[in-house]
Amino acid sequence: MNFGAGVPTVEVTDLKDDDFLLDVREDDEWQAGHAEGALHIPISEFVARYGELTEAAPQDGRVHVICRSGGRSAQVTMYLVQRGIDAVNVDGGMQVWAATGRPVVTDAGEPGHVL
């Protein structure tokens, strides 16, 4: 997907294990499977829960925003960038995450899947 030159983007393969990851998918998608250690704030609740991100994100670090395929995360990325936060959209989202062999887990730590 191409969201224009205005959305900073990173490839899944460029992510390091300790990069801060924000998952903006909805609860059912999260429960099916997510990246271990990611912060979950659904896009439908994002503005109301914005403070959770500012508390959890590294002060001078980058926020890597992910959803299923990249559309919702691109919207959140632009919202964050407009507020002066160093944020990037993870290109291809959790679909590419899983396709490249990165682990997808449930809250119980068991293997999950991407909805």
mmCIF file of N, CA and C in Angstrom, residues 3-4 10-12 14 30 35-36 38 41 50 57-59 66 76 83 85-86 95 101 104 107:
data_model
loop_
_atom_site.group_PDB
_atom_site.id
_atom_site.type_symbol
_atom_site.label_atom_id
_atom_site.label_comp_id
_atom_site.label_asym_id
_atom_site.label_seq_id
_atom_site.Cartn_x
_atom_site.Cartn_y
_atom_site.Cartn_z
ATOM 1 N N PHE A 3 0.768 5.221 0.863
ATOM 2 C CA PHE A 3 0.010 6.297 1.496
ATOM 3 C C PHE A 3 0.625 7.657 1.191
ATOM 4 N N GLY A 4 1.447 7.724 0.180
ATOM 5 C CA GLY A 4 2.053 8.987 -0.195
ATOM 6 C C GLY A 4 3.361 9.223 0.530
ATOM 7 N N VAL A 10 8.697 2.001 7.620
ATOM 8 C CA VAL A 10 9.812 1.106 7.845
ATOM 9 C C VAL A 10 9.369 -0.302 7.445
ATOM 10 N N GLU A 11 10.311 -1.079 6.963
ATOM 11 C CA GLU A 11 10.033 -2.476 6.606
ATOM 12 C C GLU A 11 10.109 -3.349 7.850
ATOM 13 N N VAL A 12 9.294 -4.396 7.889
ATOM 14 C CA VAL A 12 9.330 -5.346 9.007
ATOM 15 C C VAL A 12 10.742 -5.895 9.193
ATOM 16 N N ASP A 14 13.469 -4.535 8.828
ATOM 17 C CA ASP A 14 14.396 -3.560 9.409
ATOM 18 C C ASP A 14 14.200 -3.368 10.908
ATOM 19 N N TRP A 30 -6.100 -8.469 18.106
ATOM 20 C CA TRP A 30 -5.030 -8.582 19.102
ATOM 21 C C TRP A 30 -5.083 -9.940 19.791
ATOM 22 N N ALA A 35 2.454 -9.265 18.138
ATOM 23 C CA ALA A 35 3.897 -9.300 18.394
ATOM 24 C C ALA A 35 4.105 -9.208 19.899
ATOM 25 N N GLU A 36 4.945 -10.080 20.418
ATOM 26 C CA GLU A 36 5.221 -10.080 21.854
ATOM 27 C C GLU A 36 5.852 -8.754 22.268
ATOM 28 N N ALA A 38 4.433 -5.817 22.304
ATOM 29 C CA ALA A 38 3.828 -4.630 21.703
ATOM 30 C C ALA A 38 2.831 -3.996 22.671
ATOM 31 N N ILE A 41 -3.196 -0.409 21.655
ATOM 32 C CA ILE A 41 -4.219 0.634 21.794
ATOM 33 C C ILE A 41 -4.995 0.638 20.470
ATOM 34 N N TYR A 50 -4.504 8.132 24.356
ATOM 35 C CA TYR A 50 -3.215 8.672 23.901
ATOM 36 C C TYR A 50 -2.187 8.753 25.037
ATOM 37 N N ALA A 57 5.953 4.906 25.764
ATOM 38 C CA ALA A 57 6.944 5.051 24.690
ATOM 39 C C ALA A 57 8.262 5.589 25.241
ATOM 40 N N PRO A 58 9.368 5.166 24.637
ATOM 41 C CA PRO A 58 10.664 5.710 25.058
ATOM 42 C C PRO A 58 10.724 7.211 24.782
ATOM 43 N N GLN A 59 11.281 7.957 25.718
ATOM 44 C CA GLN A 59 11.291 9.419 25.620
ATOM 45 C C GLN A 59 11.899 9.938 24.325
ATOM 46 N N ILE A 66 1.851 -0.455 13.980
ATOM 47 C CA ILE A 66 1.493 -1.603 13.156
ATOM 48 C C ILE A 66 0.004 -1.903 13.266
ATOM 49 N N VAL A 76 -2.543 6.524 12.217
ATOM 50 C CA VAL A 76 -2.028 6.817 13.556
ATOM 51 C C VAL A 76 -0.623 7.405 13.467
ATOM 52 N N ARG A 83 2.061 15.580 15.984
ATOM 53 C CA ARG A 83 2.234 15.983 17.389
ATOM 54 C C ARG A 83 3.699 15.954 17.813
ATOM 55 N N ILE A 85 5.949 13.501 17.503
ATOM 56 C CA ILE A 85 6.497 12.211 17.935
ATOM 57 C C ILE A 85 7.186 11.535 16.760
ATOM 58 N N ASP A 86 8.345 10.968 17.014
ATOM 59 C CA ASP A 86 9.083 10.216 16.001
ATOM 60 C C ASP A 86 8.377 8.875 15.814
ATOM 61 N N GLN A 95 0.473 -8.797 8.676
ATOM 62 C CA GLN A 95 0.492 -9.806 7.615
ATOM 63 C C GLN A 95 1.931 -10.066 7.171
ATOM 64 N N GLY A 101 8.154 -14.629 9.198
ATOM 65 C CA GLY A 101 8.562 -15.570 10.240
ATOM 66 C C GLY A 101 8.716 -14.977 11.626
ATOM 67 N N VAL A 104 4.177 -14.608 16.294
ATOM 68 C CA VAL A 104 2.853 -14.072 16.590
ATOM 69 C C VAL A 104 2.337 -14.900 17.761
ATOM 70 N N ASP A 107 -2.091 -13.685 24.275
ATOM 71 C CA ASP A 107 -1.785 -13.153 25.599
ATOM 72 C C ASP A 107 -1.213 -14.227 26.527
#
